[in-house]
């Protein structure tokens, strides 16, 4: 007596976790799983939904994610994607200062590659790391710095004027 059996061998799904990503700290990125009908990402750390095809990752440190892709035949395969996280630059606008009326002061920004100061009023060059500031009243200047990775951070510096009422209601007098 003989018996026959049909054995069907299904191919593994073509799991794809998408391209690697390079982001700045605090920036979210969508991971791009494909190749199946269900998805499980690990680790689930920093993911909004570890069972989504397109989860949002807000990694605080560089993380390699593995996606397990399952198809309609319950066959599974895996792929990996790395989210590389660059830290934000440590931008420093310098120390708060007090100047005489109609005087100017050189501001000193550090920690980035390019800078943009605001407000523009009273600045010699808002794109310089060291612009001359000539405010007519107490002014808080904000500098936004961008590093070589395109990551952005900011800091501020307050410039007060001798003999001009400060925003706090205090007065500084020249004697």
PDB file of C-alpha atoms in Angstrom:
ATOM      1  CA  UNK A   1       0.000   0.000   0.000  1.00  0.00           C
ATOM      2  CA  UNK A   2       1.239   3.454  -0.880  1.00  0.00           C
ATOM      3  CA  UNK A   3       0.031   6.878   0.031  1.00  0.00           C
ATOM      4  CA  UNK A   4       0.821  10.258  -1.455  1.00  0.00           C
ATOM      5  CA  UNK A   5       1.255  13.549   0.239  1.00  0.00           C
ATOM      6  CA  UNK A   6       1.597  17.007  -1.275  1.00  0.00           C
ATOM      7  CA  UNK A   7       4.046  19.267   0.512  1.00  0.00           C
ATOM      8  CA  UNK A   8       3.828  22.954  -0.294  1.00  0.00           C
ATOM      9  CA  UNK A   9       6.882  25.024   0.540  1.00  0.00           C
ATOM     10  CA  UNK A  10       6.137  28.725   0.689  1.00  0.00           C
ATOM     11  CA  UNK A  11       8.942  31.218   0.170  1.00  0.00           C
ATOM     12  CA  UNK A  12       9.876  33.523   3.035  1.00  0.00           C
ATOM     13  CA  UNK A  13       8.485  37.031   2.765  1.00  0.00           C
ATOM     14  CA  UNK A  14      10.851  39.720   1.510  1.00  0.00           C
ATOM     15  CA  UNK A  15      11.202  41.576   4.825  1.00  0.00           C
ATOM     16  CA  UNK A  16      12.345  45.157   4.465  1.00  0.00           C
ATOM     17  CA  UNK A  17      12.876  47.592   7.346  1.00  0.00           C
ATOM     18  CA  UNK A  18      13.548  50.521   5.004  1.00  0.00           C
ATOM     19  CA  UNK A  19      16.599  52.769   4.754  1.00  0.00           C
ATOM     20  CA  UNK A  20      18.829  53.748   7.656  1.00  0.00           C
ATOM     21  CA  UNK A  21      18.163  57.219   9.095  1.00  0.00           C
ATOM     22  CA  UNK A  22      20.426  59.989  10.391  1.00  0.00           C
ATOM     23  CA  UNK A  23      18.571  62.427  12.689  1.00  0.00           C
ATOM     24  CA  UNK A  24      19.199  65.066  15.314  1.00  0.00           C
ATOM     25  CA  UNK A  25      18.226  64.414  18.937  1.00  0.00           C
ATOM     26  CA  UNK A  26      14.518  65.010  19.467  1.00  0.00           C
ATOM     27  CA  UNK A  27      13.574  64.504  15.811  1.00  0.00           C
ATOM     28  CA  UNK A  28      11.104  61.747  14.922  1.00  0.00           C
ATOM     29  CA  UNK A  29      11.400  59.517  11.869  1.00  0.00           C
ATOM     30  CA  UNK A  30       8.962  57.057  10.276  1.00  0.00           C
ATOM     31  CA  UNK A  31      10.336  53.518   9.941  1.00  0.00           C
ATOM     32  CA  UNK A  32       9.253  51.888   6.691  1.00  0.00           C
ATOM     33  CA  UNK A  33       8.453  48.192   7.055  1.00  0.00           C
ATOM     34  CA  UNK A  34       7.295  46.257   3.999  1.00  0.00           C
ATOM     35  CA  UNK A  35       6.989  42.744   2.612  1.00  0.00           C
ATOM     36  CA  UNK A  36       4.215  41.173   4.684  1.00  0.00           C
ATOM     37  CA  UNK A  37       0.850  41.522   6.351  1.00  0.00           C
ATOM     38  CA  UNK A  38       1.939  41.946   9.975  1.00  0.00           C
ATOM     39  CA  UNK A  39       4.928  43.582  11.594  1.00  0.00           C
ATOM     40  CA  UNK A  40       6.637  43.432  14.979  1.00  0.00           C
ATOM     41  CA  UNK A  41       9.508  45.834  15.727  1.00  0.00           C
ATOM     42  CA  UNK A  42      12.094  45.346  18.454  1.00  0.00           C
ATOM     43  CA  UNK A  43      13.225  46.864  20.606  1.00  0.00           C
ATOM     44  CA  UNK A  44       9.974  48.748  21.132  1.00  0.00           C
ATOM     45  CA  UNK A  45      11.902  51.524  22.908  1.00  0.00           C
ATOM     46  CA  UNK A  46      11.200  54.986  21.443  1.00  0.00           C
ATOM     47  CA  UNK A  47       8.489  53.619  19.070  1.00  0.00           C
ATOM     48  CA  UNK A  48       4.895  54.863  19.060  1.00  0.00           C
ATOM     49  CA  UNK A  49       3.579  51.404  17.997  1.00  0.00           C
ATOM     50  CA  UNK A  50       5.858  48.367  17.806  1.00  0.00           C
ATOM     51  CA  UNK A  51       3.198  46.452  15.814  1.00  0.00           C
ATOM     52  CA  UNK A  52       2.721  49.025  13.047  1.00  0.00           C
ATOM     53  CA  UNK A  53       4.024  48.760   9.516  1.00  0.00           C
ATOM     54  CA  UNK A  54       5.165  52.404   9.710  1.00  0.00           C
ATOM     55  CA  UNK A  55       5.967  53.181  13.352  1.00  0.00           C
ATOM     56  CA  UNK A  56       7.290  56.570  14.434  1.00  0.00           C
ATOM     57  CA  UNK A  57      10.678  56.394  16.162  1.00  0.00           C
ATOM     58  CA  UNK A  58      11.887  59.201  18.427  1.00  0.00           C
ATOM     59  CA  UNK A  59      15.161  57.640  19.496  1.00  0.00           C
ATOM     60  CA  UNK A  60      17.289  59.414  22.087  1.00  0.00           C
ATOM     61  CA  UNK A  61      20.366  57.365  21.218  1.00  0.00           C
ATOM     62  CA  UNK A  62      21.476  55.455  18.140  1.00  0.00           C
ATOM     63  CA  UNK A  63      19.273  52.356  17.912  1.00  0.00           C
ATOM     64  CA  UNK A  64      19.125  49.387  15.535  1.00  0.00           C
ATOM     65  CA  UNK A  65      15.573  48.095  15.084  1.00  0.00           C
ATOM     66  CA  UNK A  66      14.686  44.615  13.836  1.00  0.00           C
ATOM     67  CA  UNK A  67      11.345  44.103  12.113  1.00  0.00           C
ATOM     68  CA  UNK A  68       9.795  40.637  11.938  1.00  0.00           C
ATOM     69  CA  UNK A  69       7.544  40.500   8.889  1.00  0.00           C
ATOM     70  CA  UNK A  70       4.883  37.800   8.621  1.00  0.00           C
ATOM     71  CA  UNK A  71       2.917  37.034   5.431  1.00  0.00           C
ATOM     72  CA  UNK A  72      -0.488  35.426   4.761  1.00  0.00           C
ATOM     73  CA  UNK A  73       1.085  31.934   4.920  1.00  0.00           C
ATOM     74  CA  UNK A  74       2.370  32.665   8.456  1.00  0.00           C
ATOM     75  CA  UNK A  75       5.930  32.627   7.153  1.00  0.00           C
ATOM     76  CA  UNK A  76       8.256  35.142   8.805  1.00  0.00           C
ATOM     77  CA  UNK A  77      11.501  36.885   7.977  1.00  0.00           C
ATOM     78  CA  UNK A  78      13.474  39.776   9.506  1.00  0.00           C
ATOM     79  CA  UNK A  79      15.373  42.874   8.467  1.00  0.00           C
ATOM     80  CA  UNK A  80      17.115  45.688  10.350  1.00  0.00           C
ATOM     81  CA  UNK A  81      17.311  49.470  10.194  1.00  0.00           C
ATOM     82  CA  UNK A  82      19.557  51.793  12.194  1.00  0.00           C
ATOM     83  CA  UNK A  83      18.476  55.222  13.412  1.00  0.00           C
ATOM     84  CA  UNK A  84      21.659  57.192  14.123  1.00  0.00           C
ATOM     85  CA  UNK A  85      21.029  60.086  16.530  1.00  0.00           C
ATOM     86  CA  UNK A  86      23.333  63.102  16.488  1.00  0.00           C
ATOM     87  CA  UNK A  87      23.358  65.264  19.632  1.00  0.00           C
ATOM     88  CA  UNK A  88      22.255  68.882  19.482  1.00  0.00           C
ATOM     89  CA  UNK A  89      25.052  71.458  19.512  1.00  0.00           C
ATOM     90  CA  UNK A  90      25.675  73.188  22.840  1.00  0.00           C
ATOM     91  CA  UNK A  91      25.133  76.776  21.740  1.00  0.00           C
ATOM     92  CA  UNK A  92      26.244  79.534  24.125  1.00  0.00           C
ATOM     93  CA  UNK A  93      25.305  83.194  23.523  1.00  0.00           C
ATOM     94  CA  UNK A  94      27.658  84.504  26.218  1.00  0.00           C
ATOM     95  CA  UNK A  95      27.022  86.414  29.425  1.00  0.00           C
ATOM     96  CA  UNK A  96      24.311  88.998  30.048  1.00  0.00           C
ATOM     97  CA  UNK A  97      25.806  92.501  29.904  1.00  0.00           C
ATOM     98  CA  UNK A  98      25.193  96.102  30.844  1.00  0.00           C
ATOM     99  CA  UNK A  99      26.314  98.856  28.437  1.00  0.00           C
ATOM    100  CA  UNK A 100      26.187 102.648  28.312  1.00  0.00           C
ATOM    101  CA  UNK A 101      23.551 104.375  26.157  1.00  0.00           C
ATOM    102  CA  UNK A 102      24.525 104.616  22.463  1.00  0.00           C
ATOM    103  CA  UNK A 103      27.368 102.129  22.997  1.00  0.00           C
ATOM    104  CA  UNK A 104      27.915  98.824  21.267  1.00  0.00           C
ATOM    105  CA  UNK A 105      29.047  95.440  22.478  1.00  0.00           C
ATOM    106  CA  UNK A 106      30.460  92.458  20.624  1.00  0.00           C
ATOM    107  CA  UNK A 107      28.331  89.342  21.194  1.00  0.00           C
ATOM    108  CA  UNK A 108      30.112  85.967  21.307  1.00  0.00           C
ATOM    109  CA  UNK A 109      28.315  82.798  20.223  1.00  0.00           C
ATOM    110  CA  UNK A 110      30.030  79.426  20.429  1.00  0.00           C
ATOM    111  CA  UNK A 111      29.182  75.765  19.943  1.00  0.00           C
ATOM    112  CA  UNK A 112      27.984  75.594  16.323  1.00  0.00           C
ATOM    113  CA  UNK A 113      29.173  76.122  12.755  1.00  0.00           C
ATOM    114  CA  UNK A 114      26.682  78.751  11.612  1.00  0.00           C
ATOM    115  CA  UNK A 115      24.616  81.268  13.562  1.00  0.00           C
ATOM    116  CA  UNK A 116      21.548  83.437  13.198  1.00  0.00           C
ATOM    117  CA  UNK A 117      20.760  86.149  15.759  1.00  0.00           C
ATOM    118  CA  UNK A 118      17.400  87.782  16.444  1.00  0.00           C
ATOM    119  CA  UNK A 119      15.930  90.301  16.786  1.00  0.00           C
ATOM    120  CA  UNK A 120      17.798  92.023  13.980  1.00  0.00           C
ATOM    121  CA  UNK A 121      17.465  95.516  15.513  1.00  0.00           C
ATOM    122  CA  UNK A 122      20.828  96.894  16.568  1.00  0.00           C
ATOM    123  CA  UNK A 123      22.947  94.057  15.128  1.00  0.00           C
ATOM    124  CA  UNK A 124      25.823  94.582  12.686  1.00  0.00           C
ATOM    125  CA  UNK A 125      25.584  91.094  11.131  1.00  0.00           C
ATOM    126  CA  UNK A 126      22.912  88.654  12.349  1.00  0.00           C
ATOM    127  CA  UNK A 127      24.706  85.721  10.667  1.00  0.00           C
ATOM    128  CA  UNK A 128      28.019  86.308  12.435  1.00  0.00           C
ATOM    129  CA  UNK A 129      29.154  84.431  15.528  1.00  0.00           C
ATOM    130  CA  UNK A 130      30.361  87.775  16.892  1.00  0.00           C
ATOM    131  CA  UNK A 131      28.147  90.644  15.736  1.00  0.00           C
ATOM    132  CA  UNK A 132      28.270  94.118  17.232  1.00  0.00           C
ATOM    133  CA  UNK A 133      25.077  94.887  19.167  1.00  0.00           C
ATOM    134  CA  UNK A 134      23.879  98.459  19.668  1.00  0.00           C
ATOM    135  CA  UNK A 135      20.463  98.192  21.308  1.00  0.00           C
ATOM    136  CA  UNK A 136      18.585 101.362  22.263  1.00  0.00           C
ATOM    137  CA  UNK A 137      16.741  99.595  25.080  1.00  0.00           C
ATOM    138  CA  UNK A 138      17.080  96.403  27.071  1.00  0.00           C
ATOM    139  CA  UNK A 139      17.124  93.588  24.531  1.00  0.00           C
ATOM    140  CA  UNK A 140      17.304  89.835  24.750  1.00  0.00           C
ATOM    141  CA  UNK A 141      19.143  88.488  21.725  1.00  0.00           C
ATOM    142  CA  UNK A 142      18.554  84.864  20.744  1.00  0.00           C
ATOM    143  CA  UNK A 143      21.165  83.007  18.727  1.00  0.00           C
ATOM    144  CA  UNK A 144      20.282  79.859  16.807  1.00  0.00           C
ATOM    145  CA  UNK A 145      23.283  77.710  15.950  1.00  0.00           C
ATOM    146  CA  UNK A 146      23.513  74.891  13.421  1.00  0.00           C
ATOM    147  CA  UNK A 147      26.294  72.288  13.533  1.00  0.00           C
ATOM    148  CA  UNK A 148      27.931  70.279  10.737  1.00  0.00           C
ATOM    149  CA  UNK A 149      25.192  67.599  11.019  1.00  0.00           C
ATOM    150  CA  UNK A 150      22.417  70.152  10.511  1.00  0.00           C
ATOM    151  CA  UNK A 151      21.363  69.905  14.160  1.00  0.00           C
ATOM    152  CA  UNK A 152      20.031  73.136  15.675  1.00  0.00           C
ATOM    153  CA  UNK A 153      19.942  74.600  19.178  1.00  0.00           C
ATOM    154  CA  UNK A 154      19.691  78.095  20.632  1.00  0.00           C
ATOM    155  CA  UNK A 155      20.625  80.285  23.582  1.00  0.00           C
ATOM    156  CA  UNK A 156      19.968  83.884  24.602  1.00  0.00           C
ATOM    157  CA  UNK A 157      21.796  86.836  26.116  1.00  0.00           C
ATOM    158  CA  UNK A 158      20.266  89.934  27.731  1.00  0.00           C
ATOM    159  CA  UNK A 159      21.786  93.377  27.120  1.00  0.00           C
ATOM    160  CA  UNK A 160      20.705  96.138  29.522  1.00  0.00           C
ATOM    161  CA  UNK A 161      21.391  99.873  29.142  1.00  0.00           C
ATOM    162  CA  UNK A 162      22.707 102.091  31.999  1.00  0.00           C
ATOM    163  CA  UNK A 163      20.074 104.609  33.059  1.00  0.00           C
ATOM    164  CA  UNK A 164      17.251 102.992  31.040  1.00  0.00           C
ATOM    165  CA  UNK A 165      14.372 101.268  32.799  1.00  0.00           C
ATOM    166  CA  UNK A 166      14.787  97.518  32.715  1.00  0.00           C
ATOM    167  CA  UNK A 167      11.857  95.278  31.788  1.00  0.00           C
ATOM    168  CA  UNK A 168      11.749  94.063  35.371  1.00  0.00           C
ATOM    169  CA  UNK A 169      10.823  97.566  36.644  1.00  0.00           C
ATOM    170  CA  UNK A 170      14.300  98.018  38.190  1.00  0.00           C
ATOM    171  CA  UNK A 171      16.473 100.996  37.259  1.00  0.00           C
ATOM    172  CA  UNK A 172      20.208 101.109  36.788  1.00  0.00           C
ATOM    173  CA  UNK A 173      21.771 104.536  37.262  1.00  0.00           C
ATOM    174  CA  UNK A 174      25.177 105.834  36.241  1.00  0.00           C
ATOM    175  CA  UNK A 175      26.871 107.829  38.993  1.00  0.00           C
TER     176      UNK A 175
END
